[in-house]
PDB file of C-alpha atoms and ligand atoms in Angstrom:
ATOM      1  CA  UNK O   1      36.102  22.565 -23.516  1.00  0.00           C
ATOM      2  CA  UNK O   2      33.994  25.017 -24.981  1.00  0.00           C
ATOM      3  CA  UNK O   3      30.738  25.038 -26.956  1.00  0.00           C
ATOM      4  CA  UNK O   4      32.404  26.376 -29.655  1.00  0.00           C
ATOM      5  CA  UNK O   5      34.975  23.525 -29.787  1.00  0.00           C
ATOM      6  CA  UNK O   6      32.695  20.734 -28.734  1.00  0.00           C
ATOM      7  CA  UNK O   7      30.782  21.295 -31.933  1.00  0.00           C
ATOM      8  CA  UNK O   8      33.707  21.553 -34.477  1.00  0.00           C
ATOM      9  CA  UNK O   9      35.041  17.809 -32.525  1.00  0.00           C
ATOM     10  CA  UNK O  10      31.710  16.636 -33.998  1.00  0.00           C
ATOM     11  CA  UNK O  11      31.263  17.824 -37.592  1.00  0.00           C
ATOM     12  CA  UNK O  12      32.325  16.352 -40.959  1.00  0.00           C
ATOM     13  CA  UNK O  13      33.287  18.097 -44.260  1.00  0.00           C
ATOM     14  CA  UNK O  14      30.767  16.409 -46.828  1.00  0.00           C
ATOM     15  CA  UNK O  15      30.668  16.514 -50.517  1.00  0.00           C
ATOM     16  CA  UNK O  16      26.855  14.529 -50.748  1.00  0.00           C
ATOM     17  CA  UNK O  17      25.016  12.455 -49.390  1.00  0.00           C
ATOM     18  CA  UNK O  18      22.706  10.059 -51.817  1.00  0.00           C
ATOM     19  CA  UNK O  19      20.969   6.931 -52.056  1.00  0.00           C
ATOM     20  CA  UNK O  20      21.602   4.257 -54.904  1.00  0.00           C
ATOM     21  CA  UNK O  21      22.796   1.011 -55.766  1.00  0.00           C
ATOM     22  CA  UNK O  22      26.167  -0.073 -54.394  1.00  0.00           C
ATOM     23  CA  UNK O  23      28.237   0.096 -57.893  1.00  0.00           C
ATOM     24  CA  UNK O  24      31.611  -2.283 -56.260  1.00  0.00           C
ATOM     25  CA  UNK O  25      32.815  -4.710 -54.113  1.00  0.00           C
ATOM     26  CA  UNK O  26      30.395  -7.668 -52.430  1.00  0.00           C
ATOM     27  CA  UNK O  27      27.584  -5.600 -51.582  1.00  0.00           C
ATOM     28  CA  UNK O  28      27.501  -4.919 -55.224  1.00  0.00           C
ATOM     29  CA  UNK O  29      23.290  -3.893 -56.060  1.00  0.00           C
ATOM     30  CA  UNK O  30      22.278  -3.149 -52.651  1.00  0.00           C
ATOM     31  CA  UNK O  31      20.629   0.068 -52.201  1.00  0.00           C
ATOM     32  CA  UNK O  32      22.998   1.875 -50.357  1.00  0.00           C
ATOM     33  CA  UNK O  33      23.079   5.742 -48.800  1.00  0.00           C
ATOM     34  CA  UNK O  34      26.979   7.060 -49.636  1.00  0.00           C
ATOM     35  CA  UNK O  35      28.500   9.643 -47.778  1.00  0.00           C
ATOM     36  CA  UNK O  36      31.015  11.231 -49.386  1.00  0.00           C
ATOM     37  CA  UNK O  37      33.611  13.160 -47.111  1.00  0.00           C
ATOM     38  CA  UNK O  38      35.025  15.992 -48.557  1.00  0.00           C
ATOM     39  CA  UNK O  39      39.358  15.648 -49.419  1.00  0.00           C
ATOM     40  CA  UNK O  40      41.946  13.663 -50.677  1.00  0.00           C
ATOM     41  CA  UNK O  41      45.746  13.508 -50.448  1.00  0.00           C
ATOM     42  CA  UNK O  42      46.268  11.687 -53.311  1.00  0.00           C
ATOM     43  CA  UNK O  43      45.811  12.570 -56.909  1.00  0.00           C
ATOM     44  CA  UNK O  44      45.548   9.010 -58.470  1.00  0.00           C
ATOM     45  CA  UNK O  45      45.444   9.833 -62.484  1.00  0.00           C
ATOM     46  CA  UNK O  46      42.276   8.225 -62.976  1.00  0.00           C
ATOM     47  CA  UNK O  47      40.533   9.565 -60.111  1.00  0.00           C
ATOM     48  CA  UNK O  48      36.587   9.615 -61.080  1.00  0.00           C
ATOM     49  CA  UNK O  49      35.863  11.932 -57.690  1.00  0.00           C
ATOM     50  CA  UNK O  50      37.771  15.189 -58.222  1.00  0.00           C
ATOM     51  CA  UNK O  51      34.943  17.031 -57.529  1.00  0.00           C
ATOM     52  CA  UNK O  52      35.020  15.982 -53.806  1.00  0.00           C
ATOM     53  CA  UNK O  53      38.710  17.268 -53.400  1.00  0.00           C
ATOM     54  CA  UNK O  54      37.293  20.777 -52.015  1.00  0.00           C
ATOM     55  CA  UNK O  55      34.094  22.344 -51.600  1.00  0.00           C
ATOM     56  CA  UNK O  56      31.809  20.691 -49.675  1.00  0.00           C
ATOM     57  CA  UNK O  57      29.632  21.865 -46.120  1.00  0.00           C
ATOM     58  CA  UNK O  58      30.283  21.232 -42.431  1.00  0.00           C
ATOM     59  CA  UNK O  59      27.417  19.055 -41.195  1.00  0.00           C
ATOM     60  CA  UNK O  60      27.954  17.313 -37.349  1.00  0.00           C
ATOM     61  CA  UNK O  61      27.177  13.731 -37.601  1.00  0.00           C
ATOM     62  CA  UNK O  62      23.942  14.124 -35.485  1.00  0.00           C
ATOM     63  CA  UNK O  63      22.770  15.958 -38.454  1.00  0.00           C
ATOM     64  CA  UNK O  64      23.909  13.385 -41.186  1.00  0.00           C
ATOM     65  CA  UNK O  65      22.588  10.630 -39.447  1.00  0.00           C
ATOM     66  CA  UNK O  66      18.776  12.816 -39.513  1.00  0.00           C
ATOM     67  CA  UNK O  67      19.872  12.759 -43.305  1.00  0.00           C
ATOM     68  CA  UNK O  68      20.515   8.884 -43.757  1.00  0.00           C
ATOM     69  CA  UNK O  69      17.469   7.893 -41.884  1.00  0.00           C
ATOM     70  CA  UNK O  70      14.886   9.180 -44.486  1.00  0.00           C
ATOM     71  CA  UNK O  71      16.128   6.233 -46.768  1.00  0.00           C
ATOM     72  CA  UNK O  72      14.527   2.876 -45.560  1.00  0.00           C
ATOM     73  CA  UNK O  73      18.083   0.796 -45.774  1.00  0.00           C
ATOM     74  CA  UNK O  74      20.477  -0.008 -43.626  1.00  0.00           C
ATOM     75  CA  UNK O  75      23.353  -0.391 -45.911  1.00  0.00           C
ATOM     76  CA  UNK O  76      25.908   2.487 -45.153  1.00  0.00           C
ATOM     77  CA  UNK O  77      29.058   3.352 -47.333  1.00  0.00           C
ATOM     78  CA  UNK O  78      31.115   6.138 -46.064  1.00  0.00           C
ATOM     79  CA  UNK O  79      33.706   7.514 -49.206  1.00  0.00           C
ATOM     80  CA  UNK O  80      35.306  10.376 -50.579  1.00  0.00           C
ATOM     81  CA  UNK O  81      37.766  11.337 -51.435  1.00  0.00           C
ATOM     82  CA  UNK O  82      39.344  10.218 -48.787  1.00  0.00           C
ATOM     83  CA  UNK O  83      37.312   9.808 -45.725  1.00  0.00           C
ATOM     84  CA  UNK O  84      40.089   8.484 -43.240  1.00  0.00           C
ATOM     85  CA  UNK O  85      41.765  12.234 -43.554  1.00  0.00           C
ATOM     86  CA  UNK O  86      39.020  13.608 -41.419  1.00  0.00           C
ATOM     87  CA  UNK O  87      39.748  12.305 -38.188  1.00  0.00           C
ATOM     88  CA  UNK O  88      35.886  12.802 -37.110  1.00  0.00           C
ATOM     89  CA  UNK O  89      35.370   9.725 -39.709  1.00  0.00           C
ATOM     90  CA  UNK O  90      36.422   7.435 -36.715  1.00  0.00           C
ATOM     91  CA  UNK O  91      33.819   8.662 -34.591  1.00  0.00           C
ATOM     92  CA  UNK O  92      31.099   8.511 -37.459  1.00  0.00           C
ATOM     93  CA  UNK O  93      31.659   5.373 -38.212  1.00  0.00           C
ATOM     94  CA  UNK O  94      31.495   4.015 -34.256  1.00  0.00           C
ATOM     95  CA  UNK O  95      27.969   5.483 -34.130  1.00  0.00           C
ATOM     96  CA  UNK O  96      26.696   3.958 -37.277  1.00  0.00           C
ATOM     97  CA  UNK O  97      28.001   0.615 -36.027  1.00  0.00           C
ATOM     98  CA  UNK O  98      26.515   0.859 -32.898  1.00  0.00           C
ATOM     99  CA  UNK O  99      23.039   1.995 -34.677  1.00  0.00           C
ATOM    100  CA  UNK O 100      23.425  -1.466 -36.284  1.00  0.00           C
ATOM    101  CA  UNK O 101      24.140  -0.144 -39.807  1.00  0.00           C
ATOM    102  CA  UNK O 102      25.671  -2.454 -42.174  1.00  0.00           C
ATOM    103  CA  UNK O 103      28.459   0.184 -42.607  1.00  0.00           C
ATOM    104  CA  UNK O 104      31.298  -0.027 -45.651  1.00  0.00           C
ATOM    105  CA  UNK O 105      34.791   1.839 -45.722  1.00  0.00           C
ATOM    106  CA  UNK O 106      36.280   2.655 -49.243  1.00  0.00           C
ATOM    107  CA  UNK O 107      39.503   4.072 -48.392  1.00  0.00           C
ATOM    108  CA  UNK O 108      42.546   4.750 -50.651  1.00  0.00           C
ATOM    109  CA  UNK O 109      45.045   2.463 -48.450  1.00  0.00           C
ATOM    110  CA  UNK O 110      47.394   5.590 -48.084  1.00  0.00           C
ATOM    111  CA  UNK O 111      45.926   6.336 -44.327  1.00  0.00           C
ATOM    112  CA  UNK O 112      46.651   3.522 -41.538  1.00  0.00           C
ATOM    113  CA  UNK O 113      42.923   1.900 -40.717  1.00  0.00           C
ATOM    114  CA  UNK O 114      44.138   0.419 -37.433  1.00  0.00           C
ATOM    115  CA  UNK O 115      41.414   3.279 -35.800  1.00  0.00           C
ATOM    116  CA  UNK O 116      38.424   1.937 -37.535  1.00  0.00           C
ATOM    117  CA  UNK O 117      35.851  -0.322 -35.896  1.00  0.00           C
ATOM    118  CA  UNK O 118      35.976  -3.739 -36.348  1.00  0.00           C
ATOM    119  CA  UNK O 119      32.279  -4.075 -37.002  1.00  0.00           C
ATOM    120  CA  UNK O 120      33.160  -1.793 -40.532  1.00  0.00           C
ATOM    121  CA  UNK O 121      33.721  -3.820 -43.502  1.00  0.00           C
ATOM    122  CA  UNK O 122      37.071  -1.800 -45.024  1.00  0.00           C
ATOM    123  CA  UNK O 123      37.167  -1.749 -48.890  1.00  0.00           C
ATOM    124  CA  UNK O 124      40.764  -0.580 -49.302  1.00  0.00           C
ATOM    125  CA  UNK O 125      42.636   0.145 -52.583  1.00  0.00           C
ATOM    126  CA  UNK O 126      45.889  -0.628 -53.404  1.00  0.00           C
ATOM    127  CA  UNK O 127      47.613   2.023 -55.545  1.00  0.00           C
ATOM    128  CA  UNK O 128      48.781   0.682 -58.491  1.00  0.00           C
ATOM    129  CA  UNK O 129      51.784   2.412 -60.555  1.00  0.00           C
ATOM    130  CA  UNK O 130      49.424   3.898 -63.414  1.00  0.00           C
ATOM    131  CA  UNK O 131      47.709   5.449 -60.779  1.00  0.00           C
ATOM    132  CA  UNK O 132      51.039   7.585 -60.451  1.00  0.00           C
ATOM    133  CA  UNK O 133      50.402   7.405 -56.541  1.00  0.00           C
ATOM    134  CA  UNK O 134      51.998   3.755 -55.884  1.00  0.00           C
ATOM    135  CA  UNK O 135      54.174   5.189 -53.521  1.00  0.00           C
ATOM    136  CA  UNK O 136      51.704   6.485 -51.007  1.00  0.00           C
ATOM    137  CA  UNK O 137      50.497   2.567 -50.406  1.00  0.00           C
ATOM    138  CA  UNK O 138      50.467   1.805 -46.816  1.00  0.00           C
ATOM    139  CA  UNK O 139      51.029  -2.028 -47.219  1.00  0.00           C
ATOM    140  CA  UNK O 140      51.218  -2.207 -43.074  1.00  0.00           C
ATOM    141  CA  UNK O 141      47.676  -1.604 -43.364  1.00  0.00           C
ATOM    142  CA  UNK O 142      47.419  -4.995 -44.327  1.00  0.00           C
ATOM    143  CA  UNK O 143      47.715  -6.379 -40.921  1.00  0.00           C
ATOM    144  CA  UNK O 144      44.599  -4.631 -39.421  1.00  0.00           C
ATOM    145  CA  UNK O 145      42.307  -6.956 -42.221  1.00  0.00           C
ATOM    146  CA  UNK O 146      39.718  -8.982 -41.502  1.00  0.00           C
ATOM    147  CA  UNK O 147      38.170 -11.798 -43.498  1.00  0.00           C
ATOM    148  CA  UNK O 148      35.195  -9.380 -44.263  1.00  0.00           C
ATOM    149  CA  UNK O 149      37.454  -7.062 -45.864  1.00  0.00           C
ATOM    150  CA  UNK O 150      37.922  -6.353 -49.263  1.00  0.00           C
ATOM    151  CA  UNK O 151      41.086  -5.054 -51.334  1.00  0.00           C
ATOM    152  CA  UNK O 152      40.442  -3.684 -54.289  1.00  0.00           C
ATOM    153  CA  UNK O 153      42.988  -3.138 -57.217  1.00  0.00           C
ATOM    154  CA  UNK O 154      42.178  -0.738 -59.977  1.00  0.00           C
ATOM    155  CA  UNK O 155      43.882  -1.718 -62.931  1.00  0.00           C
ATOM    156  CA  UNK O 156      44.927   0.431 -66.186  1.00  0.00           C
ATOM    157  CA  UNK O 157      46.944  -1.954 -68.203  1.00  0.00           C
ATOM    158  CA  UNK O 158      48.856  -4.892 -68.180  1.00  0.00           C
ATOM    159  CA  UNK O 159      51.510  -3.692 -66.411  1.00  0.00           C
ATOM    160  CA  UNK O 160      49.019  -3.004 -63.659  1.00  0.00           C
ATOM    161  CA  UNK O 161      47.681  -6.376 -63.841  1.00  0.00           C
ATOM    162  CA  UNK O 162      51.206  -8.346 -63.291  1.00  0.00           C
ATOM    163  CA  UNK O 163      52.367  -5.890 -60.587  1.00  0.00           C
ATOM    164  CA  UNK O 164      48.858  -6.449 -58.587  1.00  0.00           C
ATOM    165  CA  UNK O 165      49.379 -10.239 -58.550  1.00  0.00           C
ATOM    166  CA  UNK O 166      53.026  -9.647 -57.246  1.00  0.00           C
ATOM    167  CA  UNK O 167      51.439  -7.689 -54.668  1.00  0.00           C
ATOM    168  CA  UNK O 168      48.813 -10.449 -53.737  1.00  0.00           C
ATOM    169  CA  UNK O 169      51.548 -13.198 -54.000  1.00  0.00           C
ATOM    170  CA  UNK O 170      54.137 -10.903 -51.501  1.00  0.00           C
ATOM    171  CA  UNK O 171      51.573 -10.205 -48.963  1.00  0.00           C
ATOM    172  CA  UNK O 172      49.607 -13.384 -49.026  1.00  0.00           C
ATOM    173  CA  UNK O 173      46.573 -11.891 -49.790  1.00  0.00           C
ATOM    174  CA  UNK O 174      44.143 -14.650 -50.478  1.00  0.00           C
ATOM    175  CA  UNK O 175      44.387 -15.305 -46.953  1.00  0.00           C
ATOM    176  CA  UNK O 176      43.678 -12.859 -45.752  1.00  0.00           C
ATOM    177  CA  UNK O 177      40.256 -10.730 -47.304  1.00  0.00           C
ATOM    178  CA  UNK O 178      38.306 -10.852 -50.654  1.00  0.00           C
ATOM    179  CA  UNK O 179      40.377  -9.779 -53.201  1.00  0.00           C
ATOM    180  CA  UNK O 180      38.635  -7.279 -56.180  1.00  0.00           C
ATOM    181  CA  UNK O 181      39.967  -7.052 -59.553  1.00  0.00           C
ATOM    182  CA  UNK O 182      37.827  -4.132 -61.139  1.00  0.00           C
ATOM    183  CA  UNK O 183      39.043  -2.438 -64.510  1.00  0.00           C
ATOM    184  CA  UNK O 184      39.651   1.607 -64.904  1.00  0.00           C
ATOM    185  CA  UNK O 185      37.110   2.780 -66.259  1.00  0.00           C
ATOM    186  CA  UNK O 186      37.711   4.277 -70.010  1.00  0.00           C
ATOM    187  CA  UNK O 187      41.158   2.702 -70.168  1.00  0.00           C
ATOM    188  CA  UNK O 188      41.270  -1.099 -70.019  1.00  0.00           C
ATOM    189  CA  UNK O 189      38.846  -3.552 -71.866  1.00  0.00           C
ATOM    190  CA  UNK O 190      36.252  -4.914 -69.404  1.00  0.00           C
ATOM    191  CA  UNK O 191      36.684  -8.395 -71.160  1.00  0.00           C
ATOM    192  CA  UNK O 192      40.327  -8.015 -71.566  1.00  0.00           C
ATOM    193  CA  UNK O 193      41.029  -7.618 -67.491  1.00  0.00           C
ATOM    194  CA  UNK O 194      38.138 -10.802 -67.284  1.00  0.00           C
ATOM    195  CA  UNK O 195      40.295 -13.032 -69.943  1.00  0.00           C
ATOM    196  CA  UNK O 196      43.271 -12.232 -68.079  1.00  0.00           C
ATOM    197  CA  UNK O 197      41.807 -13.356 -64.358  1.00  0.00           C
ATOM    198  CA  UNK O 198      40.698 -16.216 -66.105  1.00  0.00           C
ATOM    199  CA  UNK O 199      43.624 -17.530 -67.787  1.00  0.00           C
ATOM    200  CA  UNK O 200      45.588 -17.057 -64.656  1.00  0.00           C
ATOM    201  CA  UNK O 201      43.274 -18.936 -62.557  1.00  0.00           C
ATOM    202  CA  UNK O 202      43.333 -16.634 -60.126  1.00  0.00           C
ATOM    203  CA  UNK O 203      41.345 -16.537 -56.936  1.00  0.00           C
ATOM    204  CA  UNK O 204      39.996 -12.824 -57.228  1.00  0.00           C
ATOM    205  CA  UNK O 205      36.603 -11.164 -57.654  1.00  0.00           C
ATOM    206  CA  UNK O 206      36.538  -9.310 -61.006  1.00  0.00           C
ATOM    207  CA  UNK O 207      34.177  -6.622 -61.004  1.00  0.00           C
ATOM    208  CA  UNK O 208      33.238  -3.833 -62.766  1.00  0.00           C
ATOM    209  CA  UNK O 209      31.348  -0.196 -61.054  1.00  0.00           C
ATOM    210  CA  UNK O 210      27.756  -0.978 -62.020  1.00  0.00           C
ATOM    211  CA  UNK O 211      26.743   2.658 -61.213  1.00  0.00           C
ATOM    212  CA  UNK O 212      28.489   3.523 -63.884  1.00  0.00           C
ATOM    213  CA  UNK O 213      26.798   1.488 -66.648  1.00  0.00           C
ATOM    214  CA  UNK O 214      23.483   2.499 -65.219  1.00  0.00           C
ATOM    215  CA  UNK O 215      23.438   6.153 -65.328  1.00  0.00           C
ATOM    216  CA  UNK O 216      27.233   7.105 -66.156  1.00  0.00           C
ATOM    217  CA  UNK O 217      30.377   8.675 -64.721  1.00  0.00           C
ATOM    218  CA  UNK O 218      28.880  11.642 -62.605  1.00  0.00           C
ATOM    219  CA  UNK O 219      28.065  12.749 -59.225  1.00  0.00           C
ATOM    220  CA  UNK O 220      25.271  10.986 -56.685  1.00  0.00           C
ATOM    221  CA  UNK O 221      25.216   7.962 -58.277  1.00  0.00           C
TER     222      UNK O 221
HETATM  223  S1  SF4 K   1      42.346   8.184 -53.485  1.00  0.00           S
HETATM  224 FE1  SF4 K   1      40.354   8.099 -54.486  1.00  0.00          FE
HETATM  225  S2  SF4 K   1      39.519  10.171 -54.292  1.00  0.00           S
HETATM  226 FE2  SF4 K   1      41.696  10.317 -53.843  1.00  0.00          FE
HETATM  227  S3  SF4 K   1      42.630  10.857 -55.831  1.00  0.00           S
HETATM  228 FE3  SF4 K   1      42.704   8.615 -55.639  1.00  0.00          FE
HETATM  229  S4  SF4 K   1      40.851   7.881 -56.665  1.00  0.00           S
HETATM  230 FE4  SF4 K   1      40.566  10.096 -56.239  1.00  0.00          FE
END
């Protein structure tokens, strides 16, 4: 193997890297550093991250792990885009684990996880159809879960809503991960999604992307 090709086997396309407060799932107000990989496959219509679908610089993970160490946590979310279509992501994500980072996946569920580490808690949507990429779901990625896991289901509208519990119902979700229930942002009511859970009794985490309350809907936050 070359120099040349050693190298490129060890860098990562990446949009930003930032410290804030985790915005989702259970490590929800945790100062967090995010690394944002750049790409994405999928063109969900209420994606909040278009930015990250190009652009972005080549940086080998020696070099982003220099970065991440400047911030005194050791709470670790790896994004995008999607991060699972750069296959170096795998190997990222093995040396954060074994530097004992607390180390979070948020992956779009339309890339099979079965590669990453156990010791990485996956946060992995589930494309619902107002997302208008339903059809990319890889539901067999359901088997790789653990109980520290998370799905997360974005929801637009009612239709949404019903077709997410069918999903959880189908699969037998509640036993298998934490199950999030967070509003899109802009085109549901907050209170309406809440109501809903509520009335329904069902066993789900509703959230809703603190980040975004805090300082808005923009980059590196
Ligand atoms: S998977 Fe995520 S980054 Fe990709 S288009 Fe959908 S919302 Fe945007």
């Amino acid at each position: 193997m070359t120099e040349l090709q050693s190298a490129a086997q060890t860098r990562l396309k990446i949009t930003e890297i930032f410290h804030s407060l985790q915005g989702e799932a259970t490590n929800v107000g945790l100062p967090t550093v995010f690394i944002r990989l750049t790409g994405c496959p999928l063109r969900c219509d209420y994606c909040d991250t278009a930015y990250a679908f190009s652009g972005g610089e080549w940086i080998d993970i020696e070099a982003i792990i220099s970065n991440i160490k400047q911030y005194n946590t050791t709470h670790i979310t790896v994004t995008g885009g999607e991060p699972l279509a750069q296959k170096n992501c795998i190997e990222l994500l093995n040396q954060l684990c074994d530097l004992n980072y607390d180390v979070s996946l948020e992956t779009s569920g339309a890339i099979l996880v079965d590669q990453v580490d156990k010791r990485v808690v996956k946060v992995l949507d589930v494309k619902t159809p107002a997302s208008k990429e339903d059809s990319k779901n890889k539901f067999e990625n359901f088997m790789f879960l653990n109980a520290k896991d998370q799905v997360k289901f974005v929801i637009c509208d009612e239709n949404d809503y019903r077709w997410s519990k069918q999903i959880i119902d189908e699969h037998k979700l509640e036993s298998r991960c934490e199950i999030l229930f967070s509003p899109s942002h802009d085109q549901l009511d907050a209170t309406v999604l809440a109501n809903w859970v509520l009335e329904d009794k069902l066993n789900v985490r509703f959230q809703i992307q603190l980040h975004k309350y805090l300082w808005g809907d923009k980059p590196g936050v």
